[in-house]
Tab-separated table of C-alpha atoms in Angstrom:
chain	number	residue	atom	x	y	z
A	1	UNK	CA	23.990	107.848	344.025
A	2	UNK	CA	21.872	108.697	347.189
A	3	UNK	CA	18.808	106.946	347.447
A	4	UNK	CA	15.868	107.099	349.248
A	5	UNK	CA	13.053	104.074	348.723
A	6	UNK	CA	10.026	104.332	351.296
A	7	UNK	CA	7.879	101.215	351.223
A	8	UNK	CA	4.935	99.757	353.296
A	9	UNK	CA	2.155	102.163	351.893
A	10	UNK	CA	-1.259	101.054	350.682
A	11	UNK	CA	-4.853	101.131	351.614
A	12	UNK	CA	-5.373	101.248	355.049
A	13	UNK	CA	-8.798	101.127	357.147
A	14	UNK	CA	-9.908	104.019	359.273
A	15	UNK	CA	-8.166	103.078	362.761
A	16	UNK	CA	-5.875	100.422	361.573
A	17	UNK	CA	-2.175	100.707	361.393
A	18	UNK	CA	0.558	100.807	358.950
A	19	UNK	CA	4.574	100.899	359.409
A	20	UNK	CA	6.296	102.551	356.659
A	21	UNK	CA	10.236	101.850	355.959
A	22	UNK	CA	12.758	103.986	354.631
A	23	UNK	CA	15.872	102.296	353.346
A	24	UNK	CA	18.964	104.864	352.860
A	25	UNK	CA	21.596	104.271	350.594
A	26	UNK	CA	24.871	106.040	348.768
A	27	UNK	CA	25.297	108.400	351.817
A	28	UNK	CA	26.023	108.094	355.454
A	29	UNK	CA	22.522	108.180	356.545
A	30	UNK	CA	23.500	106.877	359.813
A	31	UNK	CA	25.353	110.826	360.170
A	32	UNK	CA	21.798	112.331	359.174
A	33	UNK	CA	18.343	113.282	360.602
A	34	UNK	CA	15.964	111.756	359.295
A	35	UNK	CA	12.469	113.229	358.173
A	36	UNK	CA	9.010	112.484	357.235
A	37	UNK	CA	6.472	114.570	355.617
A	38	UNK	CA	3.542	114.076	353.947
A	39	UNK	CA	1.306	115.515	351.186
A	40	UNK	CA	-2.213	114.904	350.900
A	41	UNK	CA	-3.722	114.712	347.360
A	42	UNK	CA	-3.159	118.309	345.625
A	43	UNK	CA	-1.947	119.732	348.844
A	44	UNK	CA	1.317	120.783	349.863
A	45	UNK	CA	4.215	119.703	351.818
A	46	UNK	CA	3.178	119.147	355.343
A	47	UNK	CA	6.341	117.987	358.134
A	48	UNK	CA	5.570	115.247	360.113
A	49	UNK	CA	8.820	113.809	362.379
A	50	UNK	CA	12.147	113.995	362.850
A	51	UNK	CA	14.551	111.451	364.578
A	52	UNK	CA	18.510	112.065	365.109
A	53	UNK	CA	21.375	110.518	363.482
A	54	UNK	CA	21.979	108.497	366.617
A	55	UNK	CA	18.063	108.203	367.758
A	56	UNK	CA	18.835	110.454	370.993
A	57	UNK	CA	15.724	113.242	369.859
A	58	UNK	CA	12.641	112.859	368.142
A	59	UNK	CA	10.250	115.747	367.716
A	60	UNK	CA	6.679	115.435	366.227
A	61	UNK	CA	4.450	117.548	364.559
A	62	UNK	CA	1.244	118.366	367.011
A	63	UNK	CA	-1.810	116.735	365.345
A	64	UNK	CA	0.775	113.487	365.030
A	65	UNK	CA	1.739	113.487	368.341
A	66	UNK	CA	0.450	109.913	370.082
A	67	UNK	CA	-0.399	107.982	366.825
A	68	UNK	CA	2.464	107.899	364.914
A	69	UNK	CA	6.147	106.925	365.932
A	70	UNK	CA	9.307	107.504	364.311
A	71	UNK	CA	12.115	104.833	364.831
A	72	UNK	CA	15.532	103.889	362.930
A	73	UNK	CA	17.538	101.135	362.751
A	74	UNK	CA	21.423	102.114	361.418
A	75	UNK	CA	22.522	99.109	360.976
A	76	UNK	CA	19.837	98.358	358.191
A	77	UNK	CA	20.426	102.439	357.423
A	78	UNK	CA	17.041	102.636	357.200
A	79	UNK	CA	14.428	104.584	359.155
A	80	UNK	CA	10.085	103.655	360.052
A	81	UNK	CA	7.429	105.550	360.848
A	82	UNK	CA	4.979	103.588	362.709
A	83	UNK	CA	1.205	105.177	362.107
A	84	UNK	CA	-1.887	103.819	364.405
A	85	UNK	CA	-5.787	104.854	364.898
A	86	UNK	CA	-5.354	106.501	361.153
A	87	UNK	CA	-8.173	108.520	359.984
A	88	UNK	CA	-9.285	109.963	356.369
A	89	UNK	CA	-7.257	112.819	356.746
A	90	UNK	CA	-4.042	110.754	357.026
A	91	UNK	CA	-4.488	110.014	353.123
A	92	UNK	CA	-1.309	111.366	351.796
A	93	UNK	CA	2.248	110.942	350.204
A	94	UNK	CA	4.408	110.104	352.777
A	95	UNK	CA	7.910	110.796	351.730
A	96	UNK	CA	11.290	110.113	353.846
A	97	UNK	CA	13.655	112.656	353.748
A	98	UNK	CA	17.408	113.108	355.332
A	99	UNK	CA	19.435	115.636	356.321
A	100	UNK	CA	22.725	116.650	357.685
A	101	UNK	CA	21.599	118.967	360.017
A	102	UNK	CA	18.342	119.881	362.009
A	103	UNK	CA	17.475	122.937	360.254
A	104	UNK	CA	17.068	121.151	356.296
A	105	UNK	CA	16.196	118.728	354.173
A	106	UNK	CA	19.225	117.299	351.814
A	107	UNK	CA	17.694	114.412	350.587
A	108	UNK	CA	13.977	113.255	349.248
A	109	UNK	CA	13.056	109.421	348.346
A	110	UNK	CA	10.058	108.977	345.967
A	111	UNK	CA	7.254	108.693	348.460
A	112	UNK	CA	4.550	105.607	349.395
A	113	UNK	CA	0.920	106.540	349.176
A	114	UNK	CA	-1.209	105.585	352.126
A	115	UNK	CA	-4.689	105.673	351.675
A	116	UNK	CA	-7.028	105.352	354.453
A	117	UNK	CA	-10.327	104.187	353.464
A	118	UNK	CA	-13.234	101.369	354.153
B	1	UNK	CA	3.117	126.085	363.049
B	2	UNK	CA	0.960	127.750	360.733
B	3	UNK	CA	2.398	127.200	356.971
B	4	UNK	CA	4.782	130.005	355.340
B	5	UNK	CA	2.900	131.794	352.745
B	6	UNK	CA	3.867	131.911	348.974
B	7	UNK	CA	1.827	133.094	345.999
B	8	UNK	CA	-0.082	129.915	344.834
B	9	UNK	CA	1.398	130.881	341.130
B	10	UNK	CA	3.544	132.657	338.692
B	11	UNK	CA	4.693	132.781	335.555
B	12	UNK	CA	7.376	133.594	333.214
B	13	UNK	CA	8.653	133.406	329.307
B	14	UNK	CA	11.861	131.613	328.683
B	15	UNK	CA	14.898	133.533	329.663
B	16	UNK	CA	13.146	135.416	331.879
B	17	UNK	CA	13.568	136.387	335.570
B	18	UNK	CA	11.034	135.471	338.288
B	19	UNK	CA	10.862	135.664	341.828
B	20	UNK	CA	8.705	133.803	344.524
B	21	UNK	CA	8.398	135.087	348.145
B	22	UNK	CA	8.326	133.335	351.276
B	23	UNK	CA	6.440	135.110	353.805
B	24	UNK	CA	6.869	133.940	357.559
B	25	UNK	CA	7.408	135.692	361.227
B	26	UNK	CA	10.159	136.496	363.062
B	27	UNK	CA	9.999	133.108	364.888
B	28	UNK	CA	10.743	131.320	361.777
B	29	UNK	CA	11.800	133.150	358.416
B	30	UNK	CA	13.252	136.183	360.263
B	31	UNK	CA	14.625	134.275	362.931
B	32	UNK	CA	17.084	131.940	361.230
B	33	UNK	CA	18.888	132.172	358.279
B	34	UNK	CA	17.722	128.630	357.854
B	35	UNK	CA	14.997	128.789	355.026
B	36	UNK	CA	15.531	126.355	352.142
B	37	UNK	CA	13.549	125.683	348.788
B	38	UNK	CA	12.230	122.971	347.097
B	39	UNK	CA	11.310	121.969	343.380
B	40	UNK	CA	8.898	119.387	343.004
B	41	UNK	CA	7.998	118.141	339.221
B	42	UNK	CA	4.673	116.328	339.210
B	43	UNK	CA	4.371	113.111	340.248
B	44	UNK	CA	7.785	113.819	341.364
B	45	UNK	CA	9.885	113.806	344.592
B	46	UNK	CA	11.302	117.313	345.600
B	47	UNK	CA	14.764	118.255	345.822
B	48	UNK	CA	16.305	121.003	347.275
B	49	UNK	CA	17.764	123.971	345.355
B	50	UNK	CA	18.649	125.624	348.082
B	51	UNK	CA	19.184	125.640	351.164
B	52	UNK	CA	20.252	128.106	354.392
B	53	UNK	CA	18.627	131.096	352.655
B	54	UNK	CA	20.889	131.613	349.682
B	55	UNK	CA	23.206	128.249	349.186
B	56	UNK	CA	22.881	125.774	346.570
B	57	UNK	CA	23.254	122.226	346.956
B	58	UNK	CA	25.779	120.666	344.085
B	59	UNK	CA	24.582	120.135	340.461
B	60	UNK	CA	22.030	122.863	341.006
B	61	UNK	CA	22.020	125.677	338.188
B	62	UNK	CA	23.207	128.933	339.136
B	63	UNK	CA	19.992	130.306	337.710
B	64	UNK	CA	18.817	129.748	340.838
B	65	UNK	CA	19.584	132.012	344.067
B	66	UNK	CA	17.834	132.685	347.321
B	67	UNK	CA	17.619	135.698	349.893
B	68	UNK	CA	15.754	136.920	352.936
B	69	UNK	CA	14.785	139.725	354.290
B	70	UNK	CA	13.021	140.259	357.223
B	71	UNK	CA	10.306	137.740	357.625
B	72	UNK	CA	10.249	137.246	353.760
B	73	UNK	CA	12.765	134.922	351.822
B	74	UNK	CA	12.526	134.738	347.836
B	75	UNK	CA	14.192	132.806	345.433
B	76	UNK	CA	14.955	134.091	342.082
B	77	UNK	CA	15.190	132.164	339.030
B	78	UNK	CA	16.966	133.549	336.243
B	79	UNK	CA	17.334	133.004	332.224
B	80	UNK	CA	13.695	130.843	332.340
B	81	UNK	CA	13.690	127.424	330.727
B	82	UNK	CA	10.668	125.040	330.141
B	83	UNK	CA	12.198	122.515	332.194
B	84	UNK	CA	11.579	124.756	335.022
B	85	UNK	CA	8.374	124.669	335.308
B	86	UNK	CA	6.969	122.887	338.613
B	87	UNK	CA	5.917	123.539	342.047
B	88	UNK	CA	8.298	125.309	344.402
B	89	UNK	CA	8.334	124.985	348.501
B	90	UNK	CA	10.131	127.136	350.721
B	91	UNK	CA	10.680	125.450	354.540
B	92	UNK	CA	11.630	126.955	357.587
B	93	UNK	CA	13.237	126.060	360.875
B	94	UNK	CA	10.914	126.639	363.946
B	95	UNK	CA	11.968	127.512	367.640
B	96	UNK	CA	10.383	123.714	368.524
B	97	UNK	CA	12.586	122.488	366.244
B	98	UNK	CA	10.504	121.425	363.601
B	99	UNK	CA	10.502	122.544	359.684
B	100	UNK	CA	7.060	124.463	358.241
B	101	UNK	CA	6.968	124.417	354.891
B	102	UNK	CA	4.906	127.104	352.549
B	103	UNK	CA	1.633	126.551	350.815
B	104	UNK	CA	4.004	126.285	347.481
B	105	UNK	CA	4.004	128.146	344.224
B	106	UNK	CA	2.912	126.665	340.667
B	107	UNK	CA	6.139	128.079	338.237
B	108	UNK	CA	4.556	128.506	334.746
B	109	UNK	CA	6.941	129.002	332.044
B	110	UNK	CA	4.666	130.417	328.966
């Protein structure tokens, strides 16, 4: 069974820091991209990163670009997103995804809430 | 990237047919046949139903389909059943080689 299980959310103060994990299992995740995207309370779907199979190209989305940083680690087939100087607005649903190519999203975990707050 | 644009609802009785549309450009939508859908129960995860315009993943009902035209996918869900009801995202590949996703679409089932 392919699983997905994100971990390391919780409440967060505005310009702290939180690293979020994603540990794959049931599929050769270490043949995937990897993906995370969030979704803010009642809001949609918004993609945040993107980090190859081999962790050769990473791509961010614009208004993440310089806070947060996507890593992996395939021998723990399991995938981070590193998120510093968070603000309100970063108050979402952060959910890992995978997929076998570039262009799509095969797999979803469950999603970790981070709420950034004082 | 500015999002895709879907209706923000529809509806449909049981056994019904409905369709939602995926509106893009010709940078995204209409410029790769690479536009996938998502069904997300809530409180739920989403999952793919389908994926490259018109393919479905395994274990996904043939009650759903997908198509594109232009700048606008849609994906069709046929013979309605309760346990349809949910949101629905479409996504996109992008010429910087991200994904955009759409606003999504709240599937009623009356």
């Amino acid at each position: 069974e392919v699983q997905l299980v994100e971990s390391g959310g919780g409440l967060v103060q505005p310009g702290g820091s939180v690293r979020l994990s994603c540990a794959a299992s049931g599929f050769t995740s270490s043949s995937y991209w990897m993906y995370w995207v969030r979704q803010s309370p009642g809001k949609g779907l918004v993609w945040v990163s993107r980090i190859k199979n081999d962790g050769s190209s990473i791509t961010y989305a614009d208004s993440m670009k310089g806070r947060f940083t996507i890593s992996r680690d395939n021998a723990k087939n399991t995938a981070y997103l590193q998120m510093n100087s968070l603000r309100a607005e970063d108050t979402a649903v952060y959910y890992c995804a995978g997929g076998r190519y570039s262009s799509r999203v095969d797999y979803w975990g469950q999603g970790t809430l981070v709420t950034v707050s004082s | 990237q500015s999002a895709l644009t879907q209706p923000a609802s529809v509806s449909g009785s049981p056994g019904q047919s409905i369709t939602i549309s995926c509106t893009g450009t010709s940078s995204d939508v209409g410029g790769y046949n690479y536009v996938s859908w998502h069904q997300q129960h809530p409180g739920k995860a989403p999952k793919c139903m389908i994926y490259d315009v018109s393919n479905r993943p395994s274990g996904v009902s043939d009650r759903f389909s997908g198509s594109k035209s232009g700048n606008t996918a849609s994906l069709t869900i046929s013979g309605l059943q309760a346990e349809d009801e949910a949101d629905y995202y479409c996504s996109s590949f992008t010429p910087s080689s991200t994904l955009v996703f759409g606003g999504g679409t709240k599937l009623t089932v009356l």
